[in-house]
Coordinates of C-alpha atoms in Angstrom, one line a residue:
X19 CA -7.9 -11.8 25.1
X20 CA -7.3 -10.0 21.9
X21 CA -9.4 -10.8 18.6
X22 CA -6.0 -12.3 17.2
X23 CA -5.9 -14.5 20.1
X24 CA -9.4 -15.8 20.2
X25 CA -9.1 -16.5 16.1
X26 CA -6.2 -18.2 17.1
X27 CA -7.9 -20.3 19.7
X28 CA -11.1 -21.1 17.6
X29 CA -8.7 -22.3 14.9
X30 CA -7.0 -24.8 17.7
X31 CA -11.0 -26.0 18.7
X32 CA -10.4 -27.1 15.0
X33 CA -7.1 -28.7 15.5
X34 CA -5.3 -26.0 13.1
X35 CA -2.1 -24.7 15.4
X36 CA 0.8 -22.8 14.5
X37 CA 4.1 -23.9 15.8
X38 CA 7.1 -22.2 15.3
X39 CA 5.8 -20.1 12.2
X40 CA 4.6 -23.3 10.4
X41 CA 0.4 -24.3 10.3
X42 CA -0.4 -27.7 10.7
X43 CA -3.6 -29.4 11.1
X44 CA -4.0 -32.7 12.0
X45 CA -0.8 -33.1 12.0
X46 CA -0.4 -31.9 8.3
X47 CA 1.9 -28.8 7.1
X48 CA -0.7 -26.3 5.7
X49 CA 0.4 -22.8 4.0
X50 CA -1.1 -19.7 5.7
X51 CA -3.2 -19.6 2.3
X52 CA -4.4 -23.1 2.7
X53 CA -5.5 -22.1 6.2
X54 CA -7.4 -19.4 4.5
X55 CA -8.7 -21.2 1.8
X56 CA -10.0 -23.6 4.1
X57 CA -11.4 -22.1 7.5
X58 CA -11.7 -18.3 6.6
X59 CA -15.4 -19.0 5.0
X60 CA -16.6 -20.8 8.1
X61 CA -15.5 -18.6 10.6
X62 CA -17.2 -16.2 8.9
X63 CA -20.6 -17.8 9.0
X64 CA -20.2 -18.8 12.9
X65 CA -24.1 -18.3 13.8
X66 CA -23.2 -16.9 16.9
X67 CA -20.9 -14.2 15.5
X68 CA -22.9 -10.6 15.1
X69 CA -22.1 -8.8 11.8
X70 CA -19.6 -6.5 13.7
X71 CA -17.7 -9.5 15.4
X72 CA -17.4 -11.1 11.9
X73 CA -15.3 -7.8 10.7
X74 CA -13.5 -8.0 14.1
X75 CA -12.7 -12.0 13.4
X76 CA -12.2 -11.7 9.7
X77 CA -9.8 -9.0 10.0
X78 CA -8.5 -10.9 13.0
X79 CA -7.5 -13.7 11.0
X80 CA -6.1 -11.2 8.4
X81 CA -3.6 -10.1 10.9
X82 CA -3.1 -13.9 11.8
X83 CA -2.4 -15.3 8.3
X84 CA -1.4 -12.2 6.1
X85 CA -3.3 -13.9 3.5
X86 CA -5.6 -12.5 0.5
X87 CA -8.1 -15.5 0.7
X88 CA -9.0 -14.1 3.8
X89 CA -10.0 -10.3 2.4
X90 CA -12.6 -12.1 0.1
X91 CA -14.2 -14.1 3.0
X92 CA -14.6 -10.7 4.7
X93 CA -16.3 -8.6 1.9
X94 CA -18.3 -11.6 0.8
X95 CA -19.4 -11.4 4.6
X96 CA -19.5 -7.5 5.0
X97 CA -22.6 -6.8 6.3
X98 CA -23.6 -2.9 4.4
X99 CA -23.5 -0.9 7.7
X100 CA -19.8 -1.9 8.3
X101 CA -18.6 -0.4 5.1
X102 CA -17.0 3.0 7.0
X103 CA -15.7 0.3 9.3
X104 CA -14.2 -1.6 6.6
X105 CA -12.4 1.0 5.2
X106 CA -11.0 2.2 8.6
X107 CA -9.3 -1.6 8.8
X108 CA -8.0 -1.3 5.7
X109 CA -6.4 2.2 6.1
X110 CA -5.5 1.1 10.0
X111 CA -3.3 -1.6 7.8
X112 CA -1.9 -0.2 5.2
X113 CA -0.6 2.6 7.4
X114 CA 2.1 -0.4 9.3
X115 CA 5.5 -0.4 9.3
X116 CA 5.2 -3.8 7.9
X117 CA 3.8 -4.0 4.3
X118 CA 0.0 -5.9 4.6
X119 CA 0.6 -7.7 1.3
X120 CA -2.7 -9.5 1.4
X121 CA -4.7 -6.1 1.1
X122 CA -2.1 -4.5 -0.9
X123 CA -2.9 -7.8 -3.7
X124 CA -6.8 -7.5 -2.6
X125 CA -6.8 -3.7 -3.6
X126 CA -4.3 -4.3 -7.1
X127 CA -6.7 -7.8 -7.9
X128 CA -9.9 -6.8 -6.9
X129 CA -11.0 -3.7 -5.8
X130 CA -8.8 -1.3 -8.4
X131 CA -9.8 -3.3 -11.5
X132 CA -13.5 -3.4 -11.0
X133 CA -15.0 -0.1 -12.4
X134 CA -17.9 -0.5 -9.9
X135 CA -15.4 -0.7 -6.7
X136 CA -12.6 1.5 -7.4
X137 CA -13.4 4.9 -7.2
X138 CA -14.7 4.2 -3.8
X139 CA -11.8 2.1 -2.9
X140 CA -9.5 4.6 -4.0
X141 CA -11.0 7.5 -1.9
X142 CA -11.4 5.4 0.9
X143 CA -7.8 4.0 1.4
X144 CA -6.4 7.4 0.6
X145 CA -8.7 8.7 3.3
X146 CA -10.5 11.0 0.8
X147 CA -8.4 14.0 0.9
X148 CA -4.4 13.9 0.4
X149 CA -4.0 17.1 1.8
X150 CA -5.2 16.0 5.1
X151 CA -2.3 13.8 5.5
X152 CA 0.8 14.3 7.8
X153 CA 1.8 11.4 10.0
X154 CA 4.3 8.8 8.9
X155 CA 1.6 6.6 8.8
X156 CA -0.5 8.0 6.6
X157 CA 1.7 9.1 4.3
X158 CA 3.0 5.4 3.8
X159 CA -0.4 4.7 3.3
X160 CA -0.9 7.0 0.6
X161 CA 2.5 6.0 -0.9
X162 CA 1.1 2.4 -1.1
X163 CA -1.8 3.1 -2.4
X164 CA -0.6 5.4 -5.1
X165 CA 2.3 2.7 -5.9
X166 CA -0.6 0.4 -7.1
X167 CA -3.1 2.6 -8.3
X168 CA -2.3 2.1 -12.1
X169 CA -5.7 0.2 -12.6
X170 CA -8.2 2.7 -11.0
X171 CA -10.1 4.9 -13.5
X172 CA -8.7 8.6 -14.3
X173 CA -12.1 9.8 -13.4
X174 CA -11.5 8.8 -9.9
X175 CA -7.7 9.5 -9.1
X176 CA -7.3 12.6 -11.4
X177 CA -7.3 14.8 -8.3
X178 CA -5.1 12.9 -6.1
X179 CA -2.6 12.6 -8.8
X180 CA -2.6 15.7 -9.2
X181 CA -2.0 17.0 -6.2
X182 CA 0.8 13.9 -5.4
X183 CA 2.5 15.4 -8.2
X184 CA 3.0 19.0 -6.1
X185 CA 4.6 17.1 -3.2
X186 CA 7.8 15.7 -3.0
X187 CA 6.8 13.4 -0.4
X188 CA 4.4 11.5 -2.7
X189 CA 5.3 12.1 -6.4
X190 CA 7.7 8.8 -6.2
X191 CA 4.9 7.1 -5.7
X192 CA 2.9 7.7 -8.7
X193 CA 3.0 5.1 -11.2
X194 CA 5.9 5.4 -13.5
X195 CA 3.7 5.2 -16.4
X196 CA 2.3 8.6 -15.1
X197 CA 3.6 11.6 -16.9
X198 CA 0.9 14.1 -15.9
X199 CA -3.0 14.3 -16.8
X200 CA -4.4 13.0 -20.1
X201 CA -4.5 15.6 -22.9
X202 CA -7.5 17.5 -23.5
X203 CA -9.6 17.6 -26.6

């Protein structure tokens, strides 16, 4: 059984099913936010979940619900030595056909605005090193991340932009406000 699967199942031991693309527990019509908002957090804390098996079932029910409340449930619950393996999921998802909204708005809301978090975020979801990137899928990923990269700090995207800006492939994706490096004193 795959980690989606078994989310799915500990969420029926709670009498929260999906039918037909619509939750409901207990009978009632929940949003996949309000599923979230309301079991993400105690999954989370399961005492018989390992720190690894949290990320696995956090990021489980990410792929589950498509929803942001569940990215804050799993860095609240990141355990320090799962940070490489944090950024992997991320860059695993933003490299989809499909568009992982939830991190996308966990990146724009959280992670991109905070001076503390963004330069690593930013490295991290771009893989570190733009010029190392050639598949489909990373390149989507880089194109998302530079699509929404307006809040990170010139400091720490001054060298990706630059370097988006030489390739055709990725200068779209710079934010429009973007018209080449700030002007030096």
């Amino acid at each position: 059984m795959d980690v989606v699967e078994r989310v799915r199942a500990w969420l029926a031991d709670r009498d929260v099913v999906e039918d037909d693309g619509v939750w409901l527990a207990r009978g009632e019509v929940l949003s996949a936010d309000e599923v979230a908002h309301e079991w993400a957090r105690e999954l989370l804390e399961e005492p018989y979940l390992n720190p690894y098996a949290r990320l696995l079932f956090g990021f489980g029910l990410l792929d589950l619900l498509d929803a942001y409340p569940v990215t804050v449930e799993i860095r609240r619950a990141l355990d320090p030595s799962l940070t490489g393996e944090f950024w992997a999921n991320y860059r695993r998802r933003l490299e989809a056909p499909k568009p992982p909204e939830a991190i996308l708005e966990s990146l724009w809301t959280d992670l991109f605005v905070d001076e503390d978090t963004a330069p690593e975020a930013f490295a991290e979801v771009l893989g570190n090193d733009l010029r190392l990137l050639h598949t489909p899928g990373e390149l989507r990923r880089a194109r998302r991340v530079l699509t929404i990269s307006a809040p990170v700090p010139w400091t720490a995207k001054d060298r990706a932009y630059r370097y988006a800006a030489t390739r055709p492939d990725l200068r779209p994706a710079l934010p429009r406000e973007w018209e080449g490096p700030p002007e030096q004193p």
